[in-house]
Amino acid sequence: MNARLESLRTAKPQGRKIAMLTAYDYPTARLLDEAGVDTILVGDSLGMVVLGYPDTTSVTMEDMVHHTRAVVRGVQRAPVIADMPIHSYDTPEAALANARRLIEAGAHAVKLEGGADHAAQIAAITGAGIPVVAHIGMLPQSVREEGGYKIKGKTPEAAELLLQDALAVESAGALAVVVELVKHDAMAPITKALRIPTIGIGSGEDCDGQVLVIHDLAGLFPWFTPKFVQPLATAGAIIREAAAAYTARVHGKPDA
């Protein structure tokens, strides 16, 4: 295992929470690394917050390789995890081939969506020595089939299926598992049952870590903020104000 990922492996037994944020370019990655973020995710969420798509389903392998390379150039300390985009891991063979592309681009691990139904893909990748972070719960790449972003684990039966998914990805060799939009009272049993860390997004505090999209945290995408996010900055407003002031100055209206 890459030395940078050792902190992920040891965090849960040592009782350390994991702070993960997304980055998609060199300056953002460098800022997050300098800030001490534990792990940086090159998320396919770039489809929405960088490329302007309505969801993640238009993101390609070429997009992910391109942005992973940019992020890696800005990081000196934190491990970089790269998302595998939709249809890049439909089979174990494709999963391994595309995981290798992201590792060649500089990622230290890859992340893919799916539970027990994708255990074979996870096993194929980890069997080749490439670390994998799994992703269960609400799966953004399935948003069109599901008709939106829906909370998971609302019934005892649904919660049990999520637990079985979590155990399956752990057994397949996953290093950690992102758990998205899972009902809070369904989350604690998952975290308790696993030896690997759970990293929540919109799944409450009963996780071993948390991940957010940097644009949501920093207020850099003011047109939409998920309900579970509490922005800690207003970067979008600052940029808009700076651009307006610059435009006024160029137009000869410095006091505008």
Coordinates of C-alpha atoms in Angstrom, one line a residue:
M1 CA 0.0 0.0 0.0
N2 CA 1.2 3.5 -0.8
A3 CA 2.6 5.2 2.3
R4 CA 0.3 8.1 2.0
L5 CA -2.7 5.8 2.4
E6 CA -1.4 4.4 5.7
S7 CA -3.2 7.2 7.6
L8 CA -6.5 5.9 6.2
R9 CA -5.7 2.4 7.2
T10 CA -4.8 3.3 10.8
A11 CA -7.4 6.1 11.4
K12 CA -10.2 3.8 12.6
P13 CA -8.2 1.7 15.1
Q14 CA -6.6 4.8 16.4
G15 CA -9.9 6.6 16.8
R16 CA -9.0 9.4 14.4
K17 CA -11.7 11.0 12.3
I18 CA -11.0 11.5 8.5
A19 CA -11.5 14.8 6.8
M20 CA -11.9 14.4 3.0
L21 CA -12.6 17.2 0.5
T22 CA -12.8 17.2 -3.3
A23 CA -10.5 19.0 -5.6
Y24 CA -10.4 19.2 -9.4
D25 CA -7.5 21.5 -10.2
Y26 CA -4.0 22.4 -9.1
P27 CA -4.6 25.5 -7.0
T28 CA -7.5 24.1 -5.0
A29 CA -5.6 20.8 -4.4
R30 CA -2.5 22.7 -3.2
L31 CA -4.6 24.9 -0.8
L32 CA -6.4 21.8 0.7
D33 CA -3.1 20.0 1.1
E34 CA -1.5 23.0 2.8
A35 CA -4.6 23.2 5.1
G36 CA -4.0 19.7 6.4
V37 CA -7.0 17.9 4.8
D38 CA -6.5 14.2 5.4
T39 CA -7.5 13.0 2.0
I40 CA -8.3 14.6 -1.4
L41 CA -10.9 13.2 -3.7
V42 CA -11.0 13.9 -7.4
G43 CA -14.7 13.4 -7.6
D44 CA -16.8 12.9 -10.7
S45 CA -18.9 15.7 -9.0
L46 CA -16.7 17.8 -11.3
G47 CA -19.3 17.1 -13.9
M48 CA -21.7 19.5 -12.1
V49 CA -19.5 22.0 -10.3
V50 CA -16.8 22.4 -12.9
L51 CA -18.2 21.2 -16.3
G52 CA -21.8 22.4 -15.8
Y53 CA -23.6 19.1 -16.4
P54 CA -26.8 18.4 -14.5
D55 CA -25.3 15.3 -12.9
T56 CA -22.3 13.1 -13.0
T57 CA -23.4 10.8 -15.8
S58 CA -21.7 12.7 -18.6
V59 CA -18.2 12.5 -17.0
T60 CA -15.7 10.4 -19.0
M61 CA -12.5 8.6 -18.2
E62 CA -10.7 11.3 -20.1
D63 CA -12.2 14.0 -17.8
M64 CA -11.1 12.0 -14.7
V65 CA -7.6 11.4 -16.0
H66 CA -7.2 15.1 -17.0
H67 CA -8.3 16.4 -13.6
T68 CA -6.5 13.8 -11.6
R69 CA -3.2 14.9 -13.2
A70 CA -3.9 18.5 -12.3
V71 CA -4.8 17.7 -8.7
V72 CA -1.7 15.5 -8.2
R73 CA 0.6 18.3 -9.3
G74 CA -0.7 20.4 -6.4
V75 CA -0.4 17.8 -3.6
Q76 CA 2.7 17.0 -1.6
R77 CA 1.3 15.3 1.5
A78 CA -2.3 14.0 1.3
P79 CA -3.3 10.8 -0.6
V80 CA -5.3 11.5 -3.7
I81 CA -8.3 9.3 -4.5
A82 CA -9.8 9.4 -8.0
D83 CA -13.4 8.6 -8.9
M84 CA -14.1 6.0 -11.6
P85 CA -16.8 7.5 -13.8
I86 CA -20.0 5.8 -15.0
H87 CA -19.5 2.7 -17.3
S88 CA -15.7 2.7 -16.6
Y89 CA -16.1 -0.4 -14.4
D90 CA -19.0 -2.3 -15.9
T91 CA -16.9 -5.5 -15.8
P92 CA -14.0 -6.6 -13.6
E93 CA -11.7 -6.4 -16.6
A94 CA -12.8 -2.9 -17.5
A95 CA -12.6 -1.8 -13.9
L96 CA -9.0 -2.9 -13.6
A97 CA -7.9 -1.4 -16.9
N98 CA -9.4 2.0 -16.0
A99 CA -8.2 1.9 -12.5
R100 CA -4.7 1.5 -13.8
R101 CA -5.2 4.6 -16.0
L102 CA -6.1 6.7 -12.9
I103 CA -3.1 5.3 -11.0
E104 CA -0.9 6.1 -13.9
A105 CA -2.3 9.7 -13.7
G106 CA -0.9 9.9 -10.2
A107 CA -3.9 8.8 -8.0
H108 CA -3.0 6.7 -4.9
A109 CA -6.4 4.9 -4.9
V110 CA -9.6 4.8 -6.9
K111 CA -13.3 5.0 -5.8
L112 CA -16.2 3.3 -7.4
E113 CA -19.9 3.1 -6.7
G114 CA -21.8 0.0 -5.7
G115 CA -22.0 -2.6 -3.0
A116 CA -22.3 -6.4 -3.3
D117 CA -23.1 -6.1 -6.9
H118 CA -19.7 -4.6 -7.6
A119 CA -17.6 -6.8 -5.2
A120 CA -16.1 -8.6 -8.2
Q121 CA -14.8 -5.3 -9.6
I122 CA -13.4 -4.3 -6.3
A123 CA -11.7 -7.6 -5.9
A124 CA -10.2 -7.4 -9.4
I125 CA -8.7 -4.0 -8.7
T126 CA -7.4 -4.7 -5.2
G127 CA -6.1 -8.1 -6.4
A128 CA -3.8 -6.2 -8.7
G129 CA -2.5 -4.2 -5.8
I130 CA -4.5 -1.0 -6.4
P131 CA -6.3 0.4 -3.4
V132 CA -10.1 0.9 -3.7
V133 CA -12.5 3.1 -1.8
A134 CA -16.1 1.8 -2.2
H135 CA -19.3 4.0 -2.3
I136 CA -22.7 2.8 -1.1
G137 CA -26.0 4.4 -0.2
M138 CA -27.2 7.0 -2.6
L139 CA -25.2 6.5 -5.8
P140 CA -25.0 9.7 -7.9
Q141 CA -24.3 7.7 -11.1
S142 CA -27.7 6.1 -10.7
V143 CA -29.6 9.3 -10.2
R144 CA -31.4 9.1 -13.5
E145 CA -32.7 5.6 -12.9
E146 CA -33.7 6.5 -9.4
G147 CA -35.4 9.7 -10.3
G148 CA -33.4 11.9 -8.0
Y149 CA -31.2 12.0 -4.9
K150 CA -33.0 10.0 -2.3
I151 CA -32.2 9.1 1.3
K152 CA -31.4 5.4 1.8
G153 CA -31.9 3.1 4.7
K154 CA -35.4 4.3 5.6
T155 CA -36.7 0.8 6.5
P156 CA -35.2 -2.0 8.5
E157 CA -35.0 -4.1 5.3
A158 CA -33.2 -1.3 3.4
A159 CA -30.8 -0.7 6.3
E160 CA -30.0 -4.4 6.4
L161 CA -29.2 -4.4 2.7
L162 CA -26.9 -1.4 3.2
L163 CA -25.1 -3.3 5.9
Q164 CA -24.7 -6.3 3.7
D165 CA -23.3 -4.0 0.9
A166 CA -20.8 -2.6 3.4
L167 CA -19.6 -6.0 4.5
A168 CA -19.4 -7.2 0.9
V169 CA -17.1 -4.3 -0.2
E170 CA -14.9 -4.8 2.9
S171 CA -14.6 -8.5 2.1
A172 CA -13.7 -7.6 -1.5
G173 CA -10.7 -5.6 -0.2
A174 CA -11.9 -2.0 0.0
L175 CA -9.7 0.3 2.0
A176 CA -12.7 2.5 3.1
V177 CA -16.3 3.1 2.1
V178 CA -18.1 6.4 1.4
V179 CA -21.7 6.2 2.6
E180 CA -23.9 8.8 1.0
L181 CA -27.4 10.1 2.1
V182 CA -28.1 7.2 4.5
K183 CA -30.6 7.7 7.2
H184 CA -28.8 8.5 10.4
D185 CA -30.1 5.7 12.5
A186 CA -29.0 3.2 9.8
M187 CA -25.5 4.5 9.8
A188 CA -24.3 3.6 13.3
P189 CA -24.6 -0.2 12.8
I190 CA -22.6 0.0 9.5
T191 CA -19.7 1.9 11.2
K192 CA -19.7 -0.5 14.1
A193 CA -19.7 -3.6 12.0
L194 CA -16.8 -2.7 9.7
R195 CA -13.1 -2.8 10.3
I196 CA -12.5 -0.3 7.5
P197 CA -13.5 3.4 8.0
T198 CA -16.9 4.8 6.9
I199 CA -16.7 8.2 5.3
G200 CA -20.1 9.9 5.4
I201 CA -21.7 12.5 3.2
G202 CA -25.1 13.6 4.4
S203 CA -25.2 10.5 6.6
G204 CA -24.8 12.1 10.0
E205 CA -22.1 11.9 12.6
D206 CA -21.9 8.1 13.2
C207 CA -19.1 7.8 10.6
D208 CA -15.4 7.5 10.9
G209 CA -14.9 10.5 8.7
Q210 CA -16.7 13.0 6.5
V211 CA -16.4 14.2 2.8
L212 CA -17.8 17.3 1.1
V213 CA -17.5 18.9 -2.3
I214 CA -15.2 21.8 -1.8
H215 CA -17.5 24.1 -3.9
D216 CA -20.3 23.4 -1.3
L217 CA -18.1 24.0 1.7
A218 CA -16.6 27.2 0.4
G219 CA -19.8 28.6 -1.2
L220 CA -18.2 28.5 -4.6
F221 CA -21.3 27.2 -6.3
P222 CA -24.0 29.6 -5.0
W223 CA -26.7 28.4 -7.3
F224 CA -27.2 25.2 -5.3
T225 CA -26.1 23.9 -1.9
P226 CA -27.2 20.5 -0.6
K227 CA -29.4 20.6 2.5
F228 CA -26.9 18.8 4.7
V229 CA -24.0 21.3 4.0
Q230 CA -23.3 24.3 6.1
P231 CA -20.9 26.5 4.0
L232 CA -18.0 28.0 5.9
A233 CA -17.1 30.6 3.3
T234 CA -18.8 32.7 0.5
A235 CA -16.2 32.3 -2.2
G236 CA -18.7 32.7 -5.0
A237 CA -19.9 36.1 -3.7
I238 CA -16.3 37.3 -3.3
I239 CA -15.4 36.4 -6.8
R240 CA -18.6 38.0 -8.2
E241 CA -17.9 41.2 -6.2
A242 CA -14.3 41.3 -7.4
A243 CA -15.3 40.8 -11.0
A244 CA -17.9 43.5 -10.7
A245 CA -15.4 45.9 -9.1
Y246 CA -12.8 45.2 -11.8
T247 CA -15.4 45.7 -14.6
A248 CA -16.4 49.0 -13.0
R249 CA -12.8 50.1 -12.8
V250 CA -12.1 49.2 -16.5
H251 CA -15.3 51.1 -17.4
G252 CA -13.9 54.2 -15.6
K253 CA -16.3 53.9 -12.7
P254 CA -14.0 53.2 -9.7
D255 CA -16.6 54.1 -7.1
A256 CA -19.3 51.9 -8.6

